[in-house]
Coordinates of C-alpha atoms in Angstrom, one line a residue:
M1 CA 64.6 46.5 -131.0
F2 CA 61.5 44.2 -130.7
L3 CA 63.2 41.6 -132.8
L4 CA 66.1 41.6 -130.2
L5 CA 64.0 41.6 -127.1
A6 CA 61.7 38.8 -128.6
G7 CA 64.9 36.8 -129.5
I8 CA 66.1 37.1 -126.0
L9 CA 62.9 36.0 -124.7
M10 CA 62.8 33.0 -127.0
L11 CA 66.3 32.0 -126.1
W12 CA 66.4 32.2 -122.5
K13 CA 62.8 32.0 -121.2
T14 CA 61.4 29.4 -123.7
T15 CA 58.9 27.8 -121.2
L16 CA 57.6 31.5 -120.4
F17 CA 57.2 32.1 -124.1
W18 CA 55.5 28.8 -124.5
S19 CA 52.9 29.7 -121.7
V20 CA 52.1 33.0 -123.1
T21 CA 51.6 31.6 -126.8
E22 CA 50.7 28.1 -127.0
R23 CA 49.4 26.9 -123.6
W24 CA 45.9 27.7 -124.2
T25 CA 45.8 25.4 -127.3
S26 CA 46.1 22.3 -125.3
K27 CA 44.4 21.4 -122.1
D28 CA 46.6 18.4 -121.2
A29 CA 50.0 19.9 -121.7
D30 CA 52.0 20.9 -118.7
E31 CA 55.2 21.9 -120.6
P32 CA 56.6 22.4 -124.0
S33 CA 57.9 19.5 -125.9
D34 CA 61.5 19.0 -126.6
L35 CA 61.1 19.9 -130.2
Y36 CA 58.9 23.1 -129.6
I37 CA 62.1 24.1 -127.2
L38 CA 64.5 23.5 -130.2
N39 CA 62.5 25.4 -132.5
T40 CA 61.8 28.1 -130.4
R41 CA 65.4 28.8 -129.5
I42 CA 66.5 28.4 -133.2
G43 CA 63.9 31.0 -133.9
G44 CA 64.8 33.3 -130.9
G45 CA 68.6 33.1 -132.1
I46 CA 67.6 34.2 -135.6
C47 CA 65.4 37.0 -134.1
F48 CA 68.3 37.9 -131.9
I49 CA 70.8 38.3 -134.7
I50 CA 68.5 40.2 -137.2
G51 CA 67.5 42.6 -134.3
L52 CA 71.3 43.0 -133.3
A53 CA 72.0 43.6 -137.0
G54 CA 69.3 46.1 -137.3
I55 CA 70.6 48.1 -134.3
I56 CA 74.4 48.0 -135.7
I57 CA 73.1 49.1 -139.0
S58 CA 71.0 51.9 -137.7
I59 CA 74.0 53.3 -135.7
V60 CA 76.7 52.9 -138.5
M61 CA 74.4 54.7 -141.0

């Protein structure tokens, strides 16, 4: 369930995810880079798929 929620956050609220996890590391950054957004969305998609698969497997078994 955690992976599913984390995946949703990473896919649709990438800037919020960046401000919570990475903004403190740079005092000059105002927004995430395009590469960070792409990598976070790919990781979010993977987390979402794994979380969804885990839920489906727990229901089936």
